[in-house]
Amino acid sequence: MGYKEVYESWKQDPETFWMQAADAIDWDRKPSKALFDDNAPIYEWYSDGMVNTCWNAVDRHVESGRADQAAVIYDSPITGRKETITYIQLRDRVASLAGALKAKGVEKGDRVIIYMPMVPQALEAMLACARLGAIHSVVFGGFAANELAVRIDDAKPKAVIAASCGLEPGRVVSYKPLLDGAIEMAAHKPDFTVILQREEHEATLKDGYDFDWYELQKGVAPADCVPVEGNHPAYILYTSGTTGAPKGVVRATAGHLVALNWSMKNIYNVEPGEVFWAASDVGWVVGHSYICYGPLIHGNTTIVFEGKPVGTPDAGTFWRVIEEHKVRSFFTAPTAFRAVKREDPKGEYLKKYDLSNLRAIYLAGERADPDTIEWTQAMTGKPVYDHWWQTETGWTIAGNPVGIEAMPVKIGSPTVAMPGYDVQILDEAGHPVGPNTLGAIAVKLPLPPGTLPTLWGAEERFRKSYLTTFPGYYETGDAGMIDEDGYLYIMARTDDVINVAGHRLSTGAMEEVLASHPDVAECAVIGVSDQLKGQLPVGFVCLTKGVDRPHEEITAECVKLVRDKIGPVAAFKLALVVDRLPKTRSGKILRATMVKIADNEEFRLPATIDDPAILDEIKTALQSIGYGAK
Ligand code: COA
Ligand code: AMP
C-alpha cells in the first residue's frame, strides 16, 4: 500500500487502524477499543488496557532475543567518554534504580522531576519512573533555577533526580546550586533528591536529603514493571506558551507506545536492530520521543550524544558519530546544520567520513530553510526530510512517510499529513479555505494516539489554549497553507512563541521578566530573523520617568535578569532602550510590525496605529544593533 491508501484506510476506519497498530505492543491487558470519546472534546486512547512503558522499551527485547544488542550508545565528545549499554544491561540498571526509588516510597502516579544532561543515566531515570508507573517531568539543563522552581510547584514531585553538572563547551554548569535554589524558591518541597556525581564537578550532598545515585541502589531489590491503565500519564513535559507559566503537556501511556512504535518504521524507516540517532536533548520533546522512547520501544539502538554540532571538537563530529556507530536514520534541527555549514561550507570534514550506512536525514523543531536542506543534501548525497510536529503532539503531524512510500520532496514543505491527523487550514471565522490560501493550521478532533489528552492540572487552560478558537479542532498555533497536492507549508506562529536554535521560547515570559526590572515601565520582546538560530529575541524597554542612569547599564541588567530567571537557553542578549512602543489606538503593542522592520520586510502601516513616528524610532534603535538596515 502507498501513502494515499494507508491514509485513506485510517480515514475510513480509524478504530481498526489504531487497534492494528496496537498489536505491536505488549499489553498486560488488551484494550477493548482504541478511542474513548465519552468526554469529547477531551479524547483518550486505549484507556482500559493495562500496559507498562518500560517493559515495552526494555524488558520485552531482552526476552525476545535482543539481550546483547546495544540499546544505548553514549558518545560524549565533550568528555571523550563512550559507552555501550546492551538491552540486558539497561534492564538491570533501570530495574535497580527503580528498586531504589521504590524503596524511598516512589509509587505509581507520583511525579519525579529529572534535571540531567545528555548522559545515559537520564534515560535510565526516565525508564525507572516508567517502570514504577511514576510520572516523570524532565527539565532542560539550560533553564535557570526559577524555571525549575515553577515546574516543581506545578508538578509537585516526590523526588528530583539530577546530575551534579552539565558540560557546555568551555563551561561546567553546576546543577546542584540551581536545584537547591529552585527547591528553596518553590512552595512544594520534594521528599528527597538523587544525584549522579560526575567527576567534572562533584556536588555537596545534604545528609538524609540528597542521595548519591549509586549509594541509593546498594542492597535494594530490583523493581518489576508495574502495569498501568492506558490513559495513565507517562510523563509531563513543560513547554512555552503565551505567558510566563509554562504548559505541562501530558503524555498518556498507551497512545504514546503505539504511536511512537508506528512512527519508527513508517516515518524513520528503520527496522528493529538498526541504529537511530536524534541529536537533540532529553529536555525537549524530540529527546523524549526519539532519543529515549521511540527507538527503544521499537528495538533499535539509540545514541546519547553529549556534544554540539560544532566545536566538540569540530564540524565533523556528526559525520564521525554516523560512521562510527553505523547510524541508519539521523534526526536533528536545521540550526545544527546551519552551524556545521558555517564552519565547513565545502564539506571538508565530511569527506573524511564514510556515511554509507546512513539512509536519510530528518529535520524538525523549526522551519527548515531551503538553503540548509539543499546544502545538506548536496554534501551528504542523502535525502533530507523536513517534518513538522510539536511538544503537544509528541510525533509527526506532517512528514514524509518514507517507510510506507517516499513521497516526492517539495523543498519548503514538510510534506503530507500522517495518518491520524486530518489537517485543515482555517480562516479567522473557522471555515476551511481552499488550496494555497494562508490560514491557521488546525487538526480535526480527535487527535491521534500519542498526542496530549490535556495539560497537567489545567484542563480549562487546555480547552482555552487549543480547543476553543475553532470548535471541533485542535489549534496548532502555526499558520500556513496546503497546496493542491496536499503538501503542507508552515509559515509562522500565530502566538508569541518564538523558535531560537530549535528551542521553543515565549516572548511573553521574557516580557514578564523585563517588566520586573525596577527601571522598566513598559517593554516588548520580539523574535527577529537570525542566520544561525532562525530567530533571536530582542527586547525593547521604556524606562520609568526620572530614571537617568546610563542605558547600557540598564540593558546589561535586563540581559542578566533574563539569563538568571529563564536561563542561558533564552539566548537573550539584545536589549534596547526606546522612548515609546508603537501601539494601536486601543493600546495593543504592534509586535508584528516591529518584526517586519527588523527583518527588512515590506509592511502595511496598521490603520489603527496611534503614532506612526514611533516606528522610525524603533527602526533607528534596531539599526544600532545591525537590524532593520534598509
Ligand atoms: N545546559 C546549560 N546551558 C545550556 C544548555 C544546557 N543543556 N544548552 C544550551 N545552553 C546554553 C549555551 O551554553 C549558551 O550559553 P551562552 O549564552 O553562555 O553561550 C546558551 O544556552 C544558548 O544556547 P544555544 O542557543 O544552543 O546556542 P549555542 O551558541 O550554544 O549553540 C547551536 C548553537 C546551533 C550549535 C546549538 O543551538 C545546537 O546544537 N542546536 C541544535 C538544536 C537542537 O538540538 N534543538 C532541539 C530541538 S530538536
Ligand atoms: P516544539 O514544541 O518545541 O517542538 O515546537 C513546535 C513548534 O516549532 C511548531 O509549532 C512550529 O512552530 C515549529 N516547528 C517545528 N517543526 C517545524 C517544521 N518542520 N517546520 C516549521 N516549523 C516547525
XYZ file of C-alpha atoms and ligand atoms in Angstrom:
701
model
C 0.000 0.000 0.000
C 1.200 3.504 -0.788
C 0.772 6.581 1.376
C -2.612 7.531 -0.083
C -4.053 4.068 0.554
C -2.712 3.955 4.110
C -4.021 7.444 4.851
C -7.416 6.545 3.373
C -7.541 3.285 5.319
C -7.057 5.280 8.500
C -9.670 7.835 7.480
C -12.232 5.174 6.592
C -11.778 3.222 9.795
C -9.569 4.842 12.428
C -10.616 2.345 15.064
C -9.315 -0.646 13.084
C -6.203 1.257 12.033
C -5.208 2.054 15.623
C -6.202 -1.343 17.021
C -3.960 -2.979 14.423
C -1.102 -0.631 15.308
C -1.661 -1.557 18.965
C -0.879 -5.214 18.178
C 2.814 -4.324 18.089
C 2.711 -3.503 21.807
C 2.906 -5.997 24.697
C -0.212 -5.496 26.819
C -0.841 -6.786 30.329
C -4.491 -6.435 29.376
C -5.542 -5.655 25.830
C -7.757 -2.584 25.466
C -11.352 -3.267 24.409
C -11.220 -0.416 21.889
C -8.926 2.347 20.667
C -10.818 5.645 21.037
C -12.630 6.695 24.204
C -14.786 9.674 23.304
C -17.321 9.808 26.161
C -15.817 13.053 27.376
C -15.380 14.744 23.961
C -13.798 17.083 23.054
C -11.367 15.576 25.551
C -10.368 12.251 23.991
C -8.423 9.287 25.308
C -6.916 6.209 23.687
C -6.792 2.601 24.867
C -7.941 3.694 28.342
C -8.998 0.266 29.579
C -5.827 -1.504 28.506
C -3.096 -2.258 31.036
C 0.474 -1.801 29.932
C 3.954 -0.745 31.047
C 6.205 1.529 29.031
C 9.479 0.239 30.456
C 8.504 -3.340 29.716
C 7.858 -2.399 26.106
C 11.006 -0.296 25.770
C 13.405 -2.627 27.553
C 12.384 -5.953 29.094
C 10.468 -7.365 26.152
C 13.533 -7.005 23.935
C 15.614 -8.935 26.463
C 13.002 -11.689 26.368
C 12.793 -11.743 22.580
C 16.468 -12.203 21.721
C 17.878 -8.667 21.835
C 19.515 -9.029 25.261
C 23.010 -8.446 23.904
C 22.096 -5.857 21.305
C 23.220 -2.321 22.082
C 20.256 -0.398 23.431
C 22.089 2.847 24.161
C 25.379 4.149 22.843
C 26.733 7.053 24.843
C 29.147 9.188 22.854
C 30.449 12.289 24.568
C 32.991 14.246 22.555
C 32.901 16.838 25.297
C 34.398 14.412 27.865
C 35.923 11.864 25.497
C 33.787 9.110 27.041
C 31.983 6.368 25.164
C 29.918 3.513 26.487
C 27.652 0.864 25.018
C 24.773 -0.425 27.111
C 23.041 -3.586 25.924
C 19.360 -4.231 26.451
C 20.042 -6.653 29.306
C 22.383 -4.177 30.981
C 19.834 -1.439 30.521
C 17.153 -3.594 32.065
C 19.309 -4.363 35.090
C 20.344 -0.742 35.557
C 16.799 0.538 35.233
C 15.323 -2.163 37.490
C 17.930 -1.374 40.127
C 17.307 2.376 40.056
C 13.558 1.773 40.082
C 14.067 -0.523 43.094
C 15.911 2.265 44.901
C 13.194 4.801 44.112
C 10.539 2.343 45.239
C 12.377 1.745 48.495
C 12.251 5.524 49.051
C 8.495 5.475 48.563
C 8.070 6.401 44.894
C 4.891 4.780 43.587
C 2.591 4.744 40.601
C 1.251 8.243 39.958
C 3.976 10.065 41.917
C 5.794 12.745 39.989
C 9.568 12.800 39.671
C 11.478 15.705 38.154
C 14.588 14.825 36.158
C 17.183 17.569 35.647
C 20.053 15.958 33.781
C 22.458 16.492 30.909
C 22.959 14.130 27.979
C 24.181 11.054 29.831
C 22.622 7.574 29.615
C 21.501 7.869 33.220
C 18.976 10.469 32.063
C 17.250 7.760 30.010
C 17.618 5.294 32.861
C 15.899 7.737 35.205
C 13.020 8.201 32.751
C 12.650 4.457 32.278
C 12.897 3.755 36.017
C 9.952 6.098 36.581
C 8.037 4.411 33.770
C 8.798 1.032 35.347
C 7.053 2.107 38.539
C 4.233 3.977 36.845
C 5.653 7.207 38.280
C 5.221 10.286 36.086
C 8.452 11.996 35.136
C 8.976 15.547 34.097
C 12.342 16.250 32.524
C 13.575 19.837 32.771
C 16.132 21.045 30.218
C 19.539 21.843 31.736
C 19.696 25.279 30.123
C 16.826 26.591 32.257
C 17.524 28.649 35.356
C 16.549 27.815 38.943
C 13.400 29.915 38.695
C 12.056 27.880 35.764
C 12.851 24.684 37.643
C 11.001 26.051 40.676
C 7.921 26.839 38.570
C 7.900 23.244 37.340
C 8.413 21.849 40.848
C 5.419 23.830 42.061
C 3.258 22.705 39.186
C 4.204 19.010 39.109
C 4.689 18.640 42.894
C 7.279 15.877 42.569
C 8.039 13.407 45.340
C 11.668 13.340 44.220
C 14.099 15.118 41.939
C 16.755 13.175 40.060
C 19.660 15.321 38.899
C 23.302 15.179 37.917
C 25.987 17.170 39.682
C 26.763 19.066 36.489
C 26.256 19.510 32.796
C 29.005 20.388 30.363
C 28.820 23.220 27.882
C 31.826 23.985 25.679
C 34.307 25.776 27.930
C 31.941 25.808 30.897
C 30.864 23.403 33.601
C 27.245 24.047 34.584
C 26.923 23.130 38.223
C 23.367 21.800 38.616
C 23.201 21.353 42.380
C 23.180 25.064 43.313
C 20.460 25.584 40.685
C 18.474 22.692 42.122
C 18.955 23.861 45.719
C 17.903 27.362 44.694
C 14.830 26.018 42.927
C 13.753 23.894 45.892
C 14.208 26.874 48.174
C 12.148 29.094 45.885
C 9.372 26.544 45.369
C 6.455 26.263 47.773
C 6.351 22.498 47.204
C 9.272 20.583 48.731
C 10.198 17.211 47.205
C 10.891 14.462 49.780
C 14.413 13.785 48.524
C 16.848 14.092 45.632
C 19.037 11.569 43.837
C 22.294 12.970 42.497
C 24.511 11.436 39.848
C 28.012 12.613 40.731
C 30.103 13.419 37.666
C 33.849 13.691 38.010
C 33.993 17.049 36.219
C 32.301 18.604 39.224
C 31.016 16.808 42.314
C 28.124 18.277 44.243
C 27.923 18.625 48.006
C 25.142 16.388 49.273
C 22.951 17.172 52.272
C 22.791 14.165 54.574
C 19.395 12.499 54.609
C 18.017 14.624 51.728
C 20.381 14.259 48.785
C 21.225 10.669 47.927
C 24.069 9.504 45.748
C 22.814 7.676 42.641
C 24.902 4.544 43.302
C 24.737 4.525 47.110
C 20.961 4.623 46.973
C 20.882 1.446 44.909
C 23.095 -0.608 47.211
C 21.312 -3.632 48.669
C 17.884 -2.821 47.221
C 15.818 -5.365 45.310
C 15.311 -4.573 41.618
C 11.770 -3.452 40.849
C 9.373 -5.164 38.461
C 7.309 -3.335 35.863
C 4.013 -2.015 37.230
C 1.186 -2.247 34.672
C -0.789 0.988 34.360
C -4.026 1.976 32.642
C -3.710 3.057 29.032
C -4.663 6.633 29.937
C -2.245 6.855 32.862
C 0.151 9.796 32.322
C 3.578 8.576 31.241
C 5.145 11.986 31.608
C 4.628 15.730 31.803
C 6.758 17.962 29.598
C 6.564 21.698 30.079
C 6.602 23.886 27.023
C 6.356 27.593 26.291
C 3.034 29.263 25.812
C 1.936 32.861 25.587
C 2.518 33.696 29.228
C 5.352 33.027 31.657
C 3.564 29.997 33.099
C 4.716 27.003 31.051
C 2.172 24.466 29.864
C 2.505 20.967 31.304
C 1.848 18.753 28.302
C 0.601 15.361 29.484
C 1.507 12.242 27.540
C -0.757 9.254 28.146
C 0.961 5.875 28.322
C -0.682 3.606 25.760
C -1.140 6.031 22.864
C 2.478 7.077 23.302
C 3.667 3.479 22.951
C 1.519 2.735 19.914
C 2.223 5.959 18.021
C 5.979 6.037 18.583
C 6.330 2.415 17.632
C 4.336 3.053 14.449
C 6.478 6.070 13.566
C 9.837 4.293 13.719
C 9.267 2.203 10.597
C 6.705 4.269 8.742
C 8.379 7.655 9.123
C 12.011 6.983 10.050
C 12.236 3.788 8.034
C 14.318 1.771 10.480
C 14.000 -1.914 11.254
C 14.426 -3.195 14.805
C 18.136 -3.735 15.482
C 19.259 -0.736 13.432
C 20.872 2.384 14.861
C 18.782 5.537 15.089
C 20.171 8.872 16.214
C 18.354 12.028 17.229
C 20.865 14.764 18.061
C 18.751 16.778 20.447
C 18.442 16.844 24.222
C 16.335 14.766 26.595
C 14.894 18.037 27.886
C 12.907 18.552 24.667
C 10.138 16.521 23.106
C 12.476 15.258 20.378
C 14.641 13.833 23.140
C 11.678 12.161 24.829
C 10.242 10.630 21.683
C 13.352 9.895 19.659
C 16.357 9.673 21.950
C 14.580 7.681 24.622
C 11.229 6.102 23.920
C 10.669 5.617 20.172
C 13.892 3.788 19.289
C 13.811 1.640 22.431
C 10.145 0.674 22.098
C 10.900 -0.394 18.533
C 14.033 -2.374 19.459
C 16.524 -0.003 17.854
C 19.835 1.238 19.192
C 19.707 4.873 20.274
C 22.579 7.312 20.677
C 23.040 9.669 23.600
C 25.348 12.351 22.212
C 26.833 14.836 24.649
C 28.249 17.474 22.371
C 27.410 20.209 19.894
C 27.369 20.165 16.099
C 30.491 22.326 16.027
C 33.394 22.843 18.406
C 33.253 19.379 20.028
C 35.841 19.136 18.608
C 34.916 20.302 15.104
C 32.276 20.429 12.374
C 32.926 16.763 11.538
C 31.559 15.426 14.792
C 28.110 14.454 13.382
C 29.717 12.595 10.480
C 32.132 10.825 12.810
C 29.302 9.569 15.022
C 27.269 8.467 11.996
C 30.216 6.496 10.623
C 31.416 5.040 13.900
C 28.051 3.831 15.148
C 26.590 2.938 11.753
C 23.645 5.286 12.064
C 20.803 4.464 9.633
C 18.498 7.438 10.213
C 19.639 10.745 11.644
C 17.381 13.426 13.085
C 18.319 16.935 14.163
C 17.218 20.574 13.972
C 18.073 22.704 10.903
C 20.021 25.110 13.113
C 22.547 22.344 13.786
C 23.280 22.040 10.070
C 23.432 25.807 9.720
C 26.145 25.734 12.396
C 28.019 22.958 10.544
C 27.651 24.720 7.204
C 29.011 27.950 8.609
C 32.178 26.194 9.823
C 32.569 23.782 6.942
C 30.798 25.209 3.880
C 32.647 22.959 1.444
C 32.193 19.816 3.499
C 35.925 19.239 4.056
C 35.282 17.489 7.366
C 32.504 15.460 5.885
C 34.826 13.983 3.251
C 36.817 12.242 5.961
C 33.934 10.001 6.932
C 32.070 7.101 5.411
C 28.334 7.700 5.501
C 27.405 4.578 3.570
C 25.224 3.213 6.383
C 23.136 6.354 6.545
C 19.863 6.250 4.627
C 18.282 9.601 5.344
C 18.360 12.772 7.399
C 15.292 14.161 9.175
C 14.821 17.766 10.253
C 12.302 19.260 12.665
C 11.881 21.697 15.517
C 11.840 24.854 13.422
C 11.380 25.932 9.834
C 13.857 24.166 7.549
C 15.150 26.845 5.197
C 15.728 25.691 1.592
C 19.443 26.646 1.699
C 20.112 24.335 4.598
C 18.180 21.443 3.070
C 19.897 21.836 -0.283
C 23.355 22.157 1.233
C 22.874 19.116 3.454
C 21.530 17.074 0.567
C 24.340 18.112 -1.779
C 27.077 17.475 0.767
C 25.872 14.129 2.070
C 24.169 12.766 -1.036
C 21.341 11.629 1.248
C 17.670 12.567 1.152
C 16.771 15.239 3.693
C 13.218 15.102 5.043
C 11.645 18.001 6.860
C 8.831 17.086 9.227
C 6.558 19.163 11.394
C 5.332 18.477 14.884
C 5.159 19.918 18.370
C 5.666 19.069 22.022
C 1.899 18.716 22.231
C 1.648 16.027 19.560
C 4.787 14.077 20.523
C 5.205 12.788 16.992
C 4.900 13.901 13.383
C 1.821 15.772 12.214
C 3.171 16.177 8.681
C 6.161 14.393 7.268
C 7.388 12.151 4.512
C 6.215 8.602 5.287
C 9.340 7.050 3.809
C 8.757 3.631 5.358
C 5.429 3.448 3.519
C 6.369 5.335 0.383
C 8.916 8.086 -0.206
C 6.825 10.988 -1.483
C 8.458 13.456 -3.870
C 10.111 16.183 -1.806
C 8.945 19.761 -2.276
C 11.530 21.918 -0.600
C 9.828 24.275 1.823
C 7.143 21.758 2.729
C 7.321 19.103 5.462
C 5.238 17.013 3.009
C 1.902 15.461 3.962
C -0.338 14.750 6.950
C 0.335 11.483 8.738
C -2.496 9.001 9.283
C -4.338 10.127 12.390
C -4.153 13.802 11.505
C -6.880 15.499 9.474
C -5.071 18.797 8.930
C -7.081 21.792 7.737
C -6.368 25.429 7.023
C -8.994 27.685 8.562
C -9.849 31.339 8.094
C -10.492 33.627 11.040
C -14.101 32.502 11.242
C -13.009 28.871 11.412
C -14.019 27.900 7.862
C -11.717 25.683 5.795
C -10.037 27.588 2.967
C -9.000 26.309 -0.461
C -5.552 25.200 -1.643
C -2.636 27.642 -1.461
C -4.503 30.008 0.849
C -2.897 31.076 4.090
C -4.704 30.460 7.334
C -4.478 28.955 10.794
C -3.413 25.322 10.792
C -5.823 23.189 12.766
C -6.338 19.458 13.177
C -9.812 17.983 13.213
C -10.532 16.248 16.526
C -9.797 13.713 17.784
C -6.035 13.959 17.634
C -4.373 10.558 17.180
C -2.848 8.366 19.906
C 0.338 9.753 21.459
C -0.849 13.369 21.432
C -1.718 15.345 24.549
C -5.033 14.495 26.234
C -4.807 17.582 28.479
C -2.451 19.911 30.375
C -1.284 18.823 33.799
C -3.796 20.035 36.383
C -5.126 22.605 33.926
C -7.949 21.205 31.835
C -9.563 24.631 31.407
C -6.302 26.049 30.113
C -6.065 23.088 27.757
C -9.535 23.797 26.377
C -8.876 27.520 26.138
C -5.437 27.200 24.539
C -6.250 24.565 21.960
C -9.937 23.742 21.584
C -11.862 26.995 21.851
C -10.860 29.163 18.888
C -12.013 26.585 16.367
C -14.647 24.285 17.901
C -14.127 20.688 16.773
C -10.474 21.314 16.005
C -7.120 21.397 17.763
C -5.458 24.775 17.180
C -1.773 24.217 16.420
C -0.611 27.820 16.891
C 1.026 27.696 13.471
C -0.154 29.396 10.307
C 0.372 28.048 6.813
C -1.273 26.530 3.771
C -1.868 23.295 1.901
C -1.221 23.074 -1.834
C -3.251 21.269 -4.476
C -1.287 18.041 -3.860
C -1.984 18.052 -0.156
C 1.504 19.287 0.808
C 1.604 21.432 3.897
C 3.613 24.663 4.308
C 4.343 26.059 7.769
C 4.807 29.826 7.672
C 4.685 31.366 11.145
C 3.365 31.107 14.670
C 0.089 32.808 15.401
C 1.058 33.481 19.016
C 4.018 34.950 20.913
C 6.115 31.806 20.733
C 9.492 32.129 19.014
C 11.961 29.490 17.970
C 15.615 30.071 18.827
C 18.068 27.380 17.678
C 15.196 24.873 17.592
C 14.238 25.818 21.146
C 10.693 26.983 21.725
C 10.565 30.131 23.825
C 7.890 32.543 24.947
C 8.424 36.248 24.309
C 5.632 36.820 26.832
C 7.714 35.085 29.503
C 10.697 37.310 28.674
C 8.487 40.400 28.831
C 7.322 39.367 32.288
C 10.955 39.190 33.405
C 11.870 42.562 31.870
C 8.814 44.179 33.411
C 10.090 43.121 36.831
C 13.161 45.359 36.441
C 12.567 48.387 38.695
C 13.533 50.902 35.993
C 11.375 49.368 33.263
C 7.954 50.942 32.813
C 6.957 49.051 29.707
C 8.525 46.537 27.374
C 8.124 44.326 24.329
C 10.114 41.314 23.151
C 10.088 40.214 19.521
C 11.815 37.452 17.592
C 13.992 38.742 14.740
C 15.433 36.568 11.982
C 18.884 35.155 12.591
C 21.006 33.271 10.077
C 22.227 30.687 12.562
C 19.497 30.286 15.148
C 16.468 31.017 12.971
C 15.216 33.635 15.396
C 16.727 35.699 18.201
C 14.857 37.616 20.884
C 15.237 41.406 21.012
C 13.842 43.343 23.958
C 12.642 46.945 23.875
C 12.304 48.701 27.202
C 10.815 52.085 28.073
C 12.180 53.482 31.298
C 10.266 54.710 34.291
C 10.047 58.531 34.459
C 13.010 60.097 36.219
C 15.451 57.225 35.637
C 18.628 58.780 34.280
C 21.201 56.010 34.603
C 23.270 55.089 31.540
C 21.171 52.998 29.166
C 23.931 50.418 28.685
C 23.864 49.712 32.403
C 20.138 49.084 32.345
C 20.171 46.928 29.219
C 23.035 44.842 30.653
C 20.938 44.293 33.770
C 17.977 43.301 31.611
C 20.088 40.721 29.775
C 21.373 39.328 33.061
C 17.873 39.237 34.525
C 16.513 37.105 31.689
C 19.520 34.769 31.913
C 19.077 34.455 35.680
C 15.307 33.988 35.602
C 14.758 31.944 32.426
C 18.224 30.639 31.690
C 21.007 30.822 29.104
C 18.814 28.901 26.644
C 16.706 32.050 26.147
C 19.723 33.440 24.252
C 18.520 36.905 25.246
C 21.436 39.226 24.546
C 19.871 42.208 22.780
C 18.005 44.860 24.754
C 17.294 48.398 23.580
C 16.017 51.442 25.428
C 13.347 53.357 23.492
C 11.113 56.263 24.450
C 7.870 54.699 23.364
C 6.494 51.496 21.853
C 4.354 51.503 18.712
C 0.750 50.763 19.588
C -2.718 50.684 18.182
C -5.150 53.312 19.431
C -6.542 50.701 21.777
C -3.101 50.169 23.289
C -2.024 46.895 21.660
C 1.733 46.780 21.025
C 2.471 46.285 17.317
C 4.987 43.488 17.707
C 4.415 42.015 14.249
C 5.179 45.384 12.637
C 8.364 45.673 14.707
C 9.437 42.225 13.476
C 8.884 43.303 9.865
C 11.022 46.404 10.392
C 13.799 44.324 11.949
C 13.693 41.779 9.127
C 13.511 44.437 6.371
C 10.192 43.175 5.177
C 7.534 45.238 3.473
C 4.614 46.072 5.731
C 1.415 47.993 5.585
C 1.079 50.721 8.169
C -1.612 49.421 10.538
C -4.684 51.620 10.115
C -5.180 51.729 13.855
C -1.648 52.882 14.695
C -1.544 55.598 17.284
C 1.575 57.475 16.191
C 3.487 56.258 13.099
C 6.542 58.364 14.026
C 7.371 55.837 16.736
C 8.200 53.300 14.047
C 11.140 55.468 12.960
C 12.483 55.414 16.495
C 12.176 51.641 16.563
C 13.994 51.408 13.242
C 16.832 53.616 14.485
C 17.155 51.528 17.640
C 17.238 48.309 15.606
C 19.813 49.773 13.235
C 22.100 50.403 16.212
C 22.359 46.607 16.608
C 22.544 45.768 12.918
C 18.884 45.095 12.124
C 16.308 46.942 10.049
C 19.037 48.274 7.772
C 17.054 49.166 4.631
N 22.689 23.381 29.872
C 23.156 24.602 30.178
N 23.293 25.592 29.279
C 22.919 25.341 28.023
C 22.406 24.099 27.622
C 22.294 23.093 28.614
N 21.811 21.883 28.341
N 22.132 24.147 26.307
C 22.454 25.367 25.877
N 22.938 26.095 26.913
C 23.446 27.456 26.883
C 24.578 27.578 25.898
O 25.814 27.254 26.503
C 24.523 29.046 25.545
O 25.109 29.759 26.612
P 25.971 31.093 26.377
O 24.952 32.173 26.223
O 26.756 31.204 27.635
O 26.799 30.883 25.155
C 23.030 29.357 25.596
O 22.444 28.316 26.384
C 22.357 29.378 24.255
O 22.462 28.091 23.673
P 22.176 27.787 22.137
O 21.055 28.668 21.683
O 22.034 26.334 21.944
O 23.434 28.366 21.389
P 24.906 27.861 21.219
O 25.612 29.035 20.652
O 25.449 27.226 22.435
O 24.822 26.723 20.082
C 23.909 25.622 18.153
C 24.219 26.956 18.822
C 23.179 25.867 16.856
C 25.197 24.874 17.896
C 23.026 24.813 19.127
O 21.894 25.564 19.453
C 22.574 23.472 18.663
O 23.260 22.499 18.642
N 21.329 23.362 18.314
C 20.719 22.102 17.974
C 19.275 22.282 18.174
C 18.623 21.259 18.992
O 19.176 20.296 19.425
N 17.339 21.535 19.209
C 16.495 20.702 19.990
C 15.170 20.515 19.332
S 15.264 19.358 18.003
P 8.275 22.328 19.948
O 7.027 22.155 20.721
O 9.400 22.855 20.759
O 8.651 21.090 19.189
O 7.983 23.457 18.875
C 6.940 23.289 17.977
C 6.887 24.419 17.033
O 8.112 24.505 16.297
C 5.831 24.262 15.979
O 4.563 24.664 16.427
C 6.374 25.133 14.865
O 6.128 26.488 15.113
C 7.855 24.871 14.954
N 8.242 23.773 14.083
C 8.539 22.516 14.439
N 8.881 21.780 13.362
C 8.778 22.592 12.288
C 8.981 22.424 10.875
N 9.379 21.270 10.371
N 8.761 23.494 10.081
C 8.356 24.680 10.585
N 8.158 24.889 11.901
C 8.364 23.869 12.755
